[in-house]
CSV table of C-alpha atoms in Angstrom, one decimal:
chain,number,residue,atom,x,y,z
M,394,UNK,CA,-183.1,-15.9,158.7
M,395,UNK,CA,-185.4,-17.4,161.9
M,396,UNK,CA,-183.5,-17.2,164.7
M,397,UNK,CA,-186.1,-17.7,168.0
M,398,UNK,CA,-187.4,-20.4,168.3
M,399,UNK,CA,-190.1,-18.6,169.7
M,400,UNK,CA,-191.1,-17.3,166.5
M,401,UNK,CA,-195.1,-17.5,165.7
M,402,UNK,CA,-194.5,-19.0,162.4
M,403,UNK,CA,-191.9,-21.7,164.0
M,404,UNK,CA,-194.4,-22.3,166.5
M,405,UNK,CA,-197.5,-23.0,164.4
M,406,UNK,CA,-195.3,-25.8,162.5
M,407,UNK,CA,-194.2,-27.5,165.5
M,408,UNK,CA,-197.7,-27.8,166.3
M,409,UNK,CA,-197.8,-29.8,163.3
M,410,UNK,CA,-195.9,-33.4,165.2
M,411,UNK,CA,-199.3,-33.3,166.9
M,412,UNK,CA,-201.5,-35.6,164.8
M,413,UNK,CA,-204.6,-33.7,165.9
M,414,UNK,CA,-203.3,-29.8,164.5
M,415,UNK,CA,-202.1,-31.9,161.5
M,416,UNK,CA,-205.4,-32.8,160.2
M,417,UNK,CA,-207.0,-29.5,161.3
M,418,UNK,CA,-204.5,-27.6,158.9
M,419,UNK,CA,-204.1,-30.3,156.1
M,420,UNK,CA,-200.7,-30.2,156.5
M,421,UNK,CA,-197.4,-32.6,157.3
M,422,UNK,CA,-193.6,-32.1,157.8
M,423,UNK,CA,-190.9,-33.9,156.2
M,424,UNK,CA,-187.6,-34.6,156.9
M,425,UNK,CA,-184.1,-34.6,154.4
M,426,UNK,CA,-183.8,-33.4,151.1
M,427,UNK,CA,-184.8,-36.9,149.6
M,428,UNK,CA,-188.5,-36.3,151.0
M,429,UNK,CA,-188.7,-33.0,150.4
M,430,UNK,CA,-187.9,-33.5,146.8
M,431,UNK,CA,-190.2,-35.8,146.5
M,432,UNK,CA,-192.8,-33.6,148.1
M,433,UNK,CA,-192.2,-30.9,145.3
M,434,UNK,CA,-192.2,-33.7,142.3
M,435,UNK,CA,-195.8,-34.3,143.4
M,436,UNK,CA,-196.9,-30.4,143.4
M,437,UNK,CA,-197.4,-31.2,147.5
M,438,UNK,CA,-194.5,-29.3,148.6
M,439,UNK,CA,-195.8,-25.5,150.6
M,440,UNK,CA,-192.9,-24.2,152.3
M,441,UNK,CA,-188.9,-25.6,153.0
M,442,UNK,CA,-187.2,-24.8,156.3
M,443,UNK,CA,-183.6,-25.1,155.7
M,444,UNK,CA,-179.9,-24.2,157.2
M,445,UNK,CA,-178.8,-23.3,154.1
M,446,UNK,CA,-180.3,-21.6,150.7
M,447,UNK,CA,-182.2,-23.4,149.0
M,448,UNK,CA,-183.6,-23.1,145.5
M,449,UNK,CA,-187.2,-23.9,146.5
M,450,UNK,CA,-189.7,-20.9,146.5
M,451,UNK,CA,-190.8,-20.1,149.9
M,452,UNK,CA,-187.8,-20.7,151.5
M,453,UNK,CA,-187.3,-20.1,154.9
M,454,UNK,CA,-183.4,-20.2,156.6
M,455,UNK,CA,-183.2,-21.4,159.9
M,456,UNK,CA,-180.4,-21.7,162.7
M,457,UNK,CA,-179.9,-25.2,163.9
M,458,UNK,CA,-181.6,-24.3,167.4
M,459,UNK,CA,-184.8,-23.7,165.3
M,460,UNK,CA,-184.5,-27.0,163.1
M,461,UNK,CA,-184.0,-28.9,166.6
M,462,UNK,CA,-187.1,-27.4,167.7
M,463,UNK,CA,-189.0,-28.3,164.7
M,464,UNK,CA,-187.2,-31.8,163.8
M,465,UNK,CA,-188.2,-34.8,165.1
M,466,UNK,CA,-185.0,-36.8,163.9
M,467,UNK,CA,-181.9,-37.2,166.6
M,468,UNK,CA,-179.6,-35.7,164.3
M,469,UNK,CA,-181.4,-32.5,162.7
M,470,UNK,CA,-181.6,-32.5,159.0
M,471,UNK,CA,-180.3,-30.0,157.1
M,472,UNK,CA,-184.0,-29.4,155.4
M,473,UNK,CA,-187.6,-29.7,156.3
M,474,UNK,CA,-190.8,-29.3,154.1
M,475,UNK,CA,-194.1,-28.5,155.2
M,476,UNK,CA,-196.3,-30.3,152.5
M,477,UNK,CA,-199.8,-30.6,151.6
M,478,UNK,CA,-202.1,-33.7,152.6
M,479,UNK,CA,-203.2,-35.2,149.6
M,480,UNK,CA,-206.8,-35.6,147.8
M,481,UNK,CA,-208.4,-38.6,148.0
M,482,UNK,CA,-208.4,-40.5,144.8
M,483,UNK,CA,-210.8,-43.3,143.0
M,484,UNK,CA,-209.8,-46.7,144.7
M,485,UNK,CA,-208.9,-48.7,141.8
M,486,UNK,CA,-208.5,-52.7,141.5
M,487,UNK,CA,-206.4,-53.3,144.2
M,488,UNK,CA,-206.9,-52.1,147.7
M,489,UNK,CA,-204.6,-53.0,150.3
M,490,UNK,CA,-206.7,-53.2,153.7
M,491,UNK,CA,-204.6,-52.7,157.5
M,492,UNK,CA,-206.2,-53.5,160.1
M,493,UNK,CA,-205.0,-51.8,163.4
M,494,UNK,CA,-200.8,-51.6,162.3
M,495,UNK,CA,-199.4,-49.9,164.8
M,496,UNK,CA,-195.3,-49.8,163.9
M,497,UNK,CA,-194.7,-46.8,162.3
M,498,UNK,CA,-191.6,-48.7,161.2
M,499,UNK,CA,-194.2,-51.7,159.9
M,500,UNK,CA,-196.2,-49.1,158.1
M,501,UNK,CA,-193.7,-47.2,156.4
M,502,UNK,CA,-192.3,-50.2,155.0
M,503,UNK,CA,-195.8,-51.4,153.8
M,504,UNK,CA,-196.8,-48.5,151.8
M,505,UNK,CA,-193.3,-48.7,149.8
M,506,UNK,CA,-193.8,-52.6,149.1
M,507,UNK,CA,-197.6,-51.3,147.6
M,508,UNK,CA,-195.9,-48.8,145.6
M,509,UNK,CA,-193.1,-51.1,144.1
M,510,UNK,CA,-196.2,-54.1,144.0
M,511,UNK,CA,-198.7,-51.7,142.3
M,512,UNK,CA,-201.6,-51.3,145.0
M,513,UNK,CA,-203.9,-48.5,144.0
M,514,UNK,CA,-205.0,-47.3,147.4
M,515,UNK,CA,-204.1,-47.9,150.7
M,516,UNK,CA,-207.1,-48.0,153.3
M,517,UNK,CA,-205.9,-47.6,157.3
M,518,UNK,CA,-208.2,-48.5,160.0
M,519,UNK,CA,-209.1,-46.1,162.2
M,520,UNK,CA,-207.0,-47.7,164.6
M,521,UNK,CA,-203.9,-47.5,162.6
M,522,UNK,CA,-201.1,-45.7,163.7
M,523,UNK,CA,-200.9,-42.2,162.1
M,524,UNK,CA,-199.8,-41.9,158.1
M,525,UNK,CA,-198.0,-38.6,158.6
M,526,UNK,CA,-196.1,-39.8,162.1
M,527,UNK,CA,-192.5,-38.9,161.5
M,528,UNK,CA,-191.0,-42.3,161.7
M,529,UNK,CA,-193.8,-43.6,158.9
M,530,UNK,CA,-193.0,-41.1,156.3
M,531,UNK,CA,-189.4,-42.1,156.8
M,532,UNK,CA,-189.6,-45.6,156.2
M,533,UNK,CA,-191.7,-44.8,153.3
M,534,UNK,CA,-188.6,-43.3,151.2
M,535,UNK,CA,-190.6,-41.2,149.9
M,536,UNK,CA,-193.8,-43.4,148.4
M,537,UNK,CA,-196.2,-42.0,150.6
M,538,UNK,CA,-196.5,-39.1,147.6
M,539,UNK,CA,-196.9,-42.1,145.3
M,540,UNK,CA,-200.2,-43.8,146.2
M,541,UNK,CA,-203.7,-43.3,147.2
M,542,UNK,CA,-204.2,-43.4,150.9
M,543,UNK,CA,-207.5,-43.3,152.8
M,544,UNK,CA,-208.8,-43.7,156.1
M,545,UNK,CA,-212.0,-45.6,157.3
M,546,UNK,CA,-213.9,-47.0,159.6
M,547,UNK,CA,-213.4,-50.5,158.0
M,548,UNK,CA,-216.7,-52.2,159.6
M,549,UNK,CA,-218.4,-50.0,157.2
M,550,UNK,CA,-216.4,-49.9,154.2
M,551,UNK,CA,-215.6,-53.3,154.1
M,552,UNK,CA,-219.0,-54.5,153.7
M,553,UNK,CA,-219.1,-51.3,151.3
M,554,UNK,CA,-216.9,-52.8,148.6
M,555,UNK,CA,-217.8,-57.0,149.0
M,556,UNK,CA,-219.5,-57.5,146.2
M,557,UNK,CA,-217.5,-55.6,143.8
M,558,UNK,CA,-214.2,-56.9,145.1
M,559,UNK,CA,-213.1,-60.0,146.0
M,560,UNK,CA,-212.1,-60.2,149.9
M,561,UNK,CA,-208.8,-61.8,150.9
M,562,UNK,CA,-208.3,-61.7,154.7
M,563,UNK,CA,-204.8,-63.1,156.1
M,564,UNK,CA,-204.2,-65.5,159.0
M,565,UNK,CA,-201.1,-67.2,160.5
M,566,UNK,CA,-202.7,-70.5,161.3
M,567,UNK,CA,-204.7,-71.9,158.4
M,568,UNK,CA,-206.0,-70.5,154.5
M,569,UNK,CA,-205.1,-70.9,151.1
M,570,UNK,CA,-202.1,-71.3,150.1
M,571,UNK,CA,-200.5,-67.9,148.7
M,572,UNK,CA,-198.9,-69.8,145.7
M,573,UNK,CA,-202.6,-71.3,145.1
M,574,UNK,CA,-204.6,-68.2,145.6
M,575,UNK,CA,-206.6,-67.3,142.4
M,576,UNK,CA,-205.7,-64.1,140.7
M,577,UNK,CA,-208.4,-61.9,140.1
M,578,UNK,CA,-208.8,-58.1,138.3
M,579,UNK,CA,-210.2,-56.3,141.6
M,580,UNK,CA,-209.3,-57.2,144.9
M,581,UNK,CA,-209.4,-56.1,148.4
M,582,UNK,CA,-206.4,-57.7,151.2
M,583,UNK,CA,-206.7,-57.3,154.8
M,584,UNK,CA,-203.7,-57.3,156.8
M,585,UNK,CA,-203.7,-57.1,160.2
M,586,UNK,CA,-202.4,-56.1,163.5
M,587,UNK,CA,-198.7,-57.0,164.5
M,588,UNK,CA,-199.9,-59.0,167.9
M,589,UNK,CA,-203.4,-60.0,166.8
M,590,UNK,CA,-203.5,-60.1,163.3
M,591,UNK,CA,-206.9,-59.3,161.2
M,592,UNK,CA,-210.1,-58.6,163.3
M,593,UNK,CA,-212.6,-61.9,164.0
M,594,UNK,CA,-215.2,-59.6,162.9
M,595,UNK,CA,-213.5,-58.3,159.8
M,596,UNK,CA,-212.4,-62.2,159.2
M,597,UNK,CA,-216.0,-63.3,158.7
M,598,UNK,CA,-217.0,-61.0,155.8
M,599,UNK,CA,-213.3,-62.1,153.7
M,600,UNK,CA,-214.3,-64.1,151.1
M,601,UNK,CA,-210.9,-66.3,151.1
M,602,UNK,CA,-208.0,-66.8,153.7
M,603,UNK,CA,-204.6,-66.3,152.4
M,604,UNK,CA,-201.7,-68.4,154.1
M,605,UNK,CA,-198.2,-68.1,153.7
M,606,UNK,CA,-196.5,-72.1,153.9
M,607,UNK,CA,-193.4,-71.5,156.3
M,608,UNK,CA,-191.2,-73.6,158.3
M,609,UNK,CA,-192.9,-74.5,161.6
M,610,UNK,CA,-190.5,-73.3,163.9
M,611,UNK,CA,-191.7,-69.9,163.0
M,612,UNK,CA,-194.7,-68.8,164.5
M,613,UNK,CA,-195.4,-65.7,162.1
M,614,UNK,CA,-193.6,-63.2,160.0
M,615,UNK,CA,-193.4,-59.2,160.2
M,616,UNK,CA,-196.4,-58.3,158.7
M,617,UNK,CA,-194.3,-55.6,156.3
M,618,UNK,CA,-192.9,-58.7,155.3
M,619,UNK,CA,-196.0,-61.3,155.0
M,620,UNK,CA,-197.9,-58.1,153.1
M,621,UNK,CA,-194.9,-57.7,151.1
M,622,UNK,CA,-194.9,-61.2,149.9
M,623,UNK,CA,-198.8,-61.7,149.0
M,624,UNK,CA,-198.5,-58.5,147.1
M,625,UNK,CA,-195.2,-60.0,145.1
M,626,UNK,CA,-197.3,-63.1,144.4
M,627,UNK,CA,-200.6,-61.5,143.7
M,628,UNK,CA,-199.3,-58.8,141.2
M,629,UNK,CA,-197.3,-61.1,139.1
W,797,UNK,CA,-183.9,-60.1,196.2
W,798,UNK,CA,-181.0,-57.5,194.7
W,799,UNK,CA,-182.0,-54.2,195.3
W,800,UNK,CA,-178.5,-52.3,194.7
W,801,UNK,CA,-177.9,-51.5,191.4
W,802,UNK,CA,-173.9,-51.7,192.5
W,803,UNK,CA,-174.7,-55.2,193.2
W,804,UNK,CA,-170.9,-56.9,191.8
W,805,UNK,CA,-173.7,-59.2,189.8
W,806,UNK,CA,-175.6,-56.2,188.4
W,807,UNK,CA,-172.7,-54.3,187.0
W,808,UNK,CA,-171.3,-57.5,185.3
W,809,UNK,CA,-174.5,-57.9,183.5
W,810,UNK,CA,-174.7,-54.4,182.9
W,811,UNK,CA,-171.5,-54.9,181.0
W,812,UNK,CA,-173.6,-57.4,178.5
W,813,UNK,CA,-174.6,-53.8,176.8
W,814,UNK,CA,-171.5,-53.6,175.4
W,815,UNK,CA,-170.3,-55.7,172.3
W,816,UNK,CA,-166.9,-56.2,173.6
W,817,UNK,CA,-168.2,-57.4,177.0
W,818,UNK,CA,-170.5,-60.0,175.4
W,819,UNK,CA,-168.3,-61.5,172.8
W,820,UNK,CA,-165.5,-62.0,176.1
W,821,UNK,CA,-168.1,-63.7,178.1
W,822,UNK,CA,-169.9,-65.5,175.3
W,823,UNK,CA,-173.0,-64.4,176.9
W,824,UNK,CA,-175.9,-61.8,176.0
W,825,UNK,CA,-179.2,-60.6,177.0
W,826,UNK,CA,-182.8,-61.0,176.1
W,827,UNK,CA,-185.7,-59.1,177.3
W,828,UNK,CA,-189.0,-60.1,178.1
W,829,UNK,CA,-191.2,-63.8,179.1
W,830,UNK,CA,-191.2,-65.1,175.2
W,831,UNK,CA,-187.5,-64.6,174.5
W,832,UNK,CA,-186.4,-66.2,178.1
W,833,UNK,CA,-188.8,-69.0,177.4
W,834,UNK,CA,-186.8,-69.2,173.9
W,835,UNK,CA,-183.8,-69.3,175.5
W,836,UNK,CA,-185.0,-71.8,178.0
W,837,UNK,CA,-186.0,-74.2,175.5
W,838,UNK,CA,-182.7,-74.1,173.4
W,839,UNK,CA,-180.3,-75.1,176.5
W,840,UNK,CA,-178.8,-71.3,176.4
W,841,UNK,CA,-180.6,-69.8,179.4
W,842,UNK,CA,-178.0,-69.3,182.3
W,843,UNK,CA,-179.6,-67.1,184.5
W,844,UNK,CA,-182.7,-65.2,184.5
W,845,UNK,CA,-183.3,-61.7,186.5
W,846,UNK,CA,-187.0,-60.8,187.2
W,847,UNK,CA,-189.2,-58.5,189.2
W,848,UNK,CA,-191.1,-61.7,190.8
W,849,UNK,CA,-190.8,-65.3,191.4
W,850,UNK,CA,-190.1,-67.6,188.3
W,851,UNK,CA,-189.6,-71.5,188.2
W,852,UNK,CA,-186.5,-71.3,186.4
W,853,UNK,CA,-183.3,-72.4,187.8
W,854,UNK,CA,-180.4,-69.7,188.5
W,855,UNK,CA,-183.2,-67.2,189.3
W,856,UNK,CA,-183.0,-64.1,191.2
W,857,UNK,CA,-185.3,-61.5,192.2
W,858,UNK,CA,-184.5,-57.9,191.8
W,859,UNK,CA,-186.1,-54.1,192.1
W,860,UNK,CA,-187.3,-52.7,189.4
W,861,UNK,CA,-184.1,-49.5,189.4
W,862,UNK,CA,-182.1,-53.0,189.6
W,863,UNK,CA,-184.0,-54.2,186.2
W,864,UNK,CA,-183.7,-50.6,184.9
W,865,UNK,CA,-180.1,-50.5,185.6
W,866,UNK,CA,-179.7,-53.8,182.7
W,867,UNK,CA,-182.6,-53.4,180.6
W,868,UNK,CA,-182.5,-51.4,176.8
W,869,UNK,CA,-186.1,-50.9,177.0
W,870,UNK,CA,-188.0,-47.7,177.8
W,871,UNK,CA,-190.4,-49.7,180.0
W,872,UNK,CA,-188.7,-52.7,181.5
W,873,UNK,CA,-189.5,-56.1,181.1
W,874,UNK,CA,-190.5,-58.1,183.9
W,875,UNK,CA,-187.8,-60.2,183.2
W,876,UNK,CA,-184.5,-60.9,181.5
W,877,UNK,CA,-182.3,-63.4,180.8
W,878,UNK,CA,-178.7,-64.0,180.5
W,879,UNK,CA,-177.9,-66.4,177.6
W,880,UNK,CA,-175.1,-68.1,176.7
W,881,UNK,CA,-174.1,-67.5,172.4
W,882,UNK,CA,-174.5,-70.5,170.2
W,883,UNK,CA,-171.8,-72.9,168.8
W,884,UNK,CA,-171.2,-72.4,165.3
W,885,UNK,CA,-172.6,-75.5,163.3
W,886,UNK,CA,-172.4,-77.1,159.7
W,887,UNK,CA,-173.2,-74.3,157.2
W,888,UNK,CA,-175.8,-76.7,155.6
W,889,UNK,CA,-177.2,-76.2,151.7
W,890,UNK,CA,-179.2,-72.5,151.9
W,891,UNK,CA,-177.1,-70.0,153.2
W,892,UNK,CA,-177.6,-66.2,153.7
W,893,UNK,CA,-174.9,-63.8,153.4
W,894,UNK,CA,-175.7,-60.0,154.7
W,895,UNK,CA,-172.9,-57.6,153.6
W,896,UNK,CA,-173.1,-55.0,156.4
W,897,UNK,CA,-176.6,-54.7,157.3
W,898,UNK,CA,-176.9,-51.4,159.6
W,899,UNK,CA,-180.1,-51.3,160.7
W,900,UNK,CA,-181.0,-54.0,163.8
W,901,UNK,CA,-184.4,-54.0,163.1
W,902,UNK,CA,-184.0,-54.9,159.4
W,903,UNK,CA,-181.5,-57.5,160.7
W,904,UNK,CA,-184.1,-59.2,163.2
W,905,UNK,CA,-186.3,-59.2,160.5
W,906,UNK,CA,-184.4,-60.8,158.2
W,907,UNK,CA,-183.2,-63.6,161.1
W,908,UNK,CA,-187.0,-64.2,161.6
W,909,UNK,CA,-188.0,-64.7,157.6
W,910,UNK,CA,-184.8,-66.8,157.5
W,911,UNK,CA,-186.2,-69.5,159.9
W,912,UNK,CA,-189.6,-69.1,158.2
W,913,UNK,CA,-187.7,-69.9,155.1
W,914,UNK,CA,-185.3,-72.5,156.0
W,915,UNK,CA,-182.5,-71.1,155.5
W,916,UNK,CA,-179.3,-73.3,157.1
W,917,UNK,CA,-176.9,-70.2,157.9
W,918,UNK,CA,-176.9,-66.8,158.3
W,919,UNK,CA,-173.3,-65.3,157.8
W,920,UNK,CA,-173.2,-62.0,158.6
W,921,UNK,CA,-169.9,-59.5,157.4
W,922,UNK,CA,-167.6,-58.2,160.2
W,923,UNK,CA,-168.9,-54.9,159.1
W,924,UNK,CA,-173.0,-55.4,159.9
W,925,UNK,CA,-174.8,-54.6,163.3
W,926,UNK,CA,-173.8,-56.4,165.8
W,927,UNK,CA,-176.0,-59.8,166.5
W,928,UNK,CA,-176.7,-59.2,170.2
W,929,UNK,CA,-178.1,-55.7,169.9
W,930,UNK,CA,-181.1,-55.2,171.9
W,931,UNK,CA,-183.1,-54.2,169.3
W,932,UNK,CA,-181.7,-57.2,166.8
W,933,UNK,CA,-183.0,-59.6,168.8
W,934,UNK,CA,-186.2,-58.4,170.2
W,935,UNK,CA,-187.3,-58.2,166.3
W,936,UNK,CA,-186.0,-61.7,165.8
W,937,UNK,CA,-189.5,-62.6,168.1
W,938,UNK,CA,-187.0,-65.5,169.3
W,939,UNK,CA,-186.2,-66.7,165.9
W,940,UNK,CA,-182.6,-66.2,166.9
W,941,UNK,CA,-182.2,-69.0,168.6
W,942,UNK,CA,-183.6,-71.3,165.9
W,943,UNK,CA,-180.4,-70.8,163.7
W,944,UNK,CA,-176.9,-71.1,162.7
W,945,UNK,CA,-175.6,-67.8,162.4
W,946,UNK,CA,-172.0,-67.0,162.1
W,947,UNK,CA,-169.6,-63.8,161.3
W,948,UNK,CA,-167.0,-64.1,158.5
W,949,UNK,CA,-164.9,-61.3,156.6
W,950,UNK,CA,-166.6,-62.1,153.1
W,951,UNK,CA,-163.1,-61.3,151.4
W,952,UNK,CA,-162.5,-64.7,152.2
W,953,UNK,CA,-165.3,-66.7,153.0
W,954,UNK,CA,-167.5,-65.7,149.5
W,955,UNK,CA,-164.4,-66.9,147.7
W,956,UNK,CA,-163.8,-70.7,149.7
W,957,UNK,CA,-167.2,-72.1,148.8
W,958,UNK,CA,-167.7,-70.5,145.3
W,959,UNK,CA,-167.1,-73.8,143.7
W,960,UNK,CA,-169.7,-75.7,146.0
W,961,UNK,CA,-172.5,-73.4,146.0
W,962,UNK,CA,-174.1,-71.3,143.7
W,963,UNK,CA,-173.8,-67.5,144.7
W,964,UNK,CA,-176.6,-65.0,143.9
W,965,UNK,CA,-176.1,-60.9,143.8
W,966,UNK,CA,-178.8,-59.1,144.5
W,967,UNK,CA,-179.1,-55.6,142.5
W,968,UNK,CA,-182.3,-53.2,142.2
W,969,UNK,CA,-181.2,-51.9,138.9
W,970,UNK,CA,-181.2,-55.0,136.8
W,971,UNK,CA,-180.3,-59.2,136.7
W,972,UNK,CA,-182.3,-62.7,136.3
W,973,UNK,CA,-186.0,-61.5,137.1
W,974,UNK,CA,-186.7,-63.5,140.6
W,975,UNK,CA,-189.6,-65.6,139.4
W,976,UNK,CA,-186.9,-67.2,136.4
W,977,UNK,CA,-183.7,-68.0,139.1
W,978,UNK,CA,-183.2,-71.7,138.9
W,979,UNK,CA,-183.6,-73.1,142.3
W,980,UNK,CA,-180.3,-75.3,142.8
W,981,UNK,CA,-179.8,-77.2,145.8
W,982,UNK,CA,-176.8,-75.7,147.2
W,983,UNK,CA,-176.9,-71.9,146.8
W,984,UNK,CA,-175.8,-68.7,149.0
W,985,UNK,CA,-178.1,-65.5,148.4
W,986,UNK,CA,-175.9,-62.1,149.2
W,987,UNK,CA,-178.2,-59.4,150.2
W,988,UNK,CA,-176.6,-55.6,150.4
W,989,UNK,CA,-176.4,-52.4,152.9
W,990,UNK,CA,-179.4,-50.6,153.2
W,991,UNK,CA,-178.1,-47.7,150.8
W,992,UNK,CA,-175.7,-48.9,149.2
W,993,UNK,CA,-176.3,-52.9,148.2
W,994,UNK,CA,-173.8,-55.2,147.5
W,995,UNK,CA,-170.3,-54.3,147.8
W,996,UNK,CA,-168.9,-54.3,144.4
W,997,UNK,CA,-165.6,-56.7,144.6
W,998,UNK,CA,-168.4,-58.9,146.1
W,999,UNK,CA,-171.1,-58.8,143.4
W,1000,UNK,CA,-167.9,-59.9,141.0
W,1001,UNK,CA,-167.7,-63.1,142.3
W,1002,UNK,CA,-171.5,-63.9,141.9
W,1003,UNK,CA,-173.1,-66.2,139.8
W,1004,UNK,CA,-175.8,-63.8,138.7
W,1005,UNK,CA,-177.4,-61.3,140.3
W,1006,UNK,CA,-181.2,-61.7,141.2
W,1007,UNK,CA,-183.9,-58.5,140.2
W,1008,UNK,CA,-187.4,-57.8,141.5
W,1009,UNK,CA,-189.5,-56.7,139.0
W,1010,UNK,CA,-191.4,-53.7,140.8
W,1011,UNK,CA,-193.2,-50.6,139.8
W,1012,UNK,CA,-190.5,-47.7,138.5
W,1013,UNK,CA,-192.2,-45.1,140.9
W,1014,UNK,CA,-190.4,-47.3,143.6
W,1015,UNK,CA,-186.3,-47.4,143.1
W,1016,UNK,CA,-185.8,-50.5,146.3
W,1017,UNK,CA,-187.9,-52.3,148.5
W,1018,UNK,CA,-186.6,-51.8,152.5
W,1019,UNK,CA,-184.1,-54.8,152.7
W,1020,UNK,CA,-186.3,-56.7,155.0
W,1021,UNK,CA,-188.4,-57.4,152.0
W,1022,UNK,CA,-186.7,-58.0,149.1
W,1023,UNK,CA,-184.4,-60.6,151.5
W,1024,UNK,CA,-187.6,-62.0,152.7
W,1025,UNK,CA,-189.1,-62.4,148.9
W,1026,UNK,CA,-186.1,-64.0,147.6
W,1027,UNK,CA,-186.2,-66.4,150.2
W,1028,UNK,CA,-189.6,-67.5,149.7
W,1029,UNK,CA,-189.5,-67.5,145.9
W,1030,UNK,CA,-186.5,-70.0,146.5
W,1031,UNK,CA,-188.1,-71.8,148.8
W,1032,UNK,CA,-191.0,-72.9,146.9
């Protein structure tokens, strides 16, 4: 049982809420047994931090004054697992784009729609917020284990992929309408930031503007919720 | 200018944190230049509060400890306002029923995608967050005041207009696939708590109970969503 809180191995993981130690190690923490079960379904799962036994191998119990110190939720879970980051995968037919999202709350949500709406990999600005941010994992329920996601410097990749895929950029004022929009087998959509939405930049190399019709007292919608919706549409 | 934050004034609108307070008064707050401006322009804005000169009536100047002392936000706004709560109107021919949404910034969400999708009532359970949370209406982006939205125990309301509208469930697990609901012109959607749907006594007096057809990885879309999805499926 870890007791101190100023043990070396407790210290080293709550380096890892620091984005920059994160990436350095390969590693993430989640939070709850949901997540953590999840980890270990996928084969990501290295080591569980709990208050009680647990049946996990490398298993580790902890007093509640530890779990505080490694926890990033107000009310400590009862189990933490420090998990893998995983490989990069092929991109598929249907990349889902995000431009500069910044809510962790926004992105969680995102990467769970892609999941249920069958997006094959997930590509985050440089700009984005942080994937393995506490409060995105925990909006993901869990589906950040069940998709490719990759970061990128999207001025390059973009123009990287536009001639193999078509290009749908998104924008709040004008575009095709969603219901009219073409279906095609491999296709790229860029969604973009909460305040700004996509990039001008990135707007002139789409091939086709998607629109959502809505009623015109409302400006815009979430953008978990405008994705959502265009990847309802487009994957039916 | 009030620079006391034991100003009589300040500690009454102080009181507007609470849910009891507000729901005496029939008055609540909202943070921030877009939201007053909201307010303004719906005939609700009483008084407005800011760190410098504004050209709205009833305005008063006031330190920012003063603005600390009433805002919910970690860095206050530069103004607030104090609104008065809408009268209830006709419940019209789309209406939204929320069974105890917990979460306020699913709930501001959905409030927002309502308007989008023109819904004519939101009738939220006793049960669900309160309306005038903070947090509610700051992810309404002003939507809030572009609706009819009312509280009812659903015991009893579900039940009086079951013979005048239809009434849709809502169920991850199964039900009339979304894309193959009939769109009637007088219907009333009931969307669930975050983990645990639709109360059952409730889903018994549906009509039929919509499904989105999603990828089996993912067991629910974040309620947002799959409220916001419905809502533009029926729309159409």
């Amino acid at each position: 049982m870890i007791t101190s809180i100023n043990n070396e191995r407790i210290k080293e993981i709550s380096k890892l809420n620091n984005k920059k130690y994160r990436k350095e190690k390969g590693l993430f923490i989640v939070e709850g047994e949901h997540l953590v079960e999840e980890a270990y379904k996928h084969n990501l799962l290295v080591e569980v931090y709990s208050l009680n036994e647990t049946s996990y191998e490398n298993s580790y119990i902890v007093t509640e004054s530890v779990m505080k110190k490694i926890s990033n939720l107000d009310s400590i879970p009862n189990i933490i697992g420090i998990c893998k980051i995983k490989k990069e995968e092929e991109i598929g037919n249907r990349i889902l784009i995000l431009d500069n999202i910044q809510d962790p709350g926004n992105l969680g949500t995102i990467i769970r729609s892609a999941v249920a709406f069958n997006v094959s990999t997930i590509v985050l600005s440089n700009d984005s917020v942080d994937l393995y941010n506490s409060k995105v994992i925990r909006a993901t329920e869990g589906m950040i284990f069940n998709i490719n996601i990759i970061s990128r410097d999207l001025f390059s990749f973009v123009p990287s992929i536009k001639n193999q895929y078509k290009i749908y950029g998104t924008n709040v004022e004008s575009g095709t309408l969603l219901k009219n929009v073409e279906k095609v087998e491999k296709c790229a959509i860029i969604m973009g930031n909460e305040g700004n939405g996509v990039k001008k930049e990135l707007q002139k190399i789409c091939d086709e503007n998607i629109y959502i019709e809505m009623n015109k007292q409302c400006e815009s919608l979430n953008v978990g919720v405008a994705t959502s919706i265009i990847l309802y549409e487009l994957g039916r």
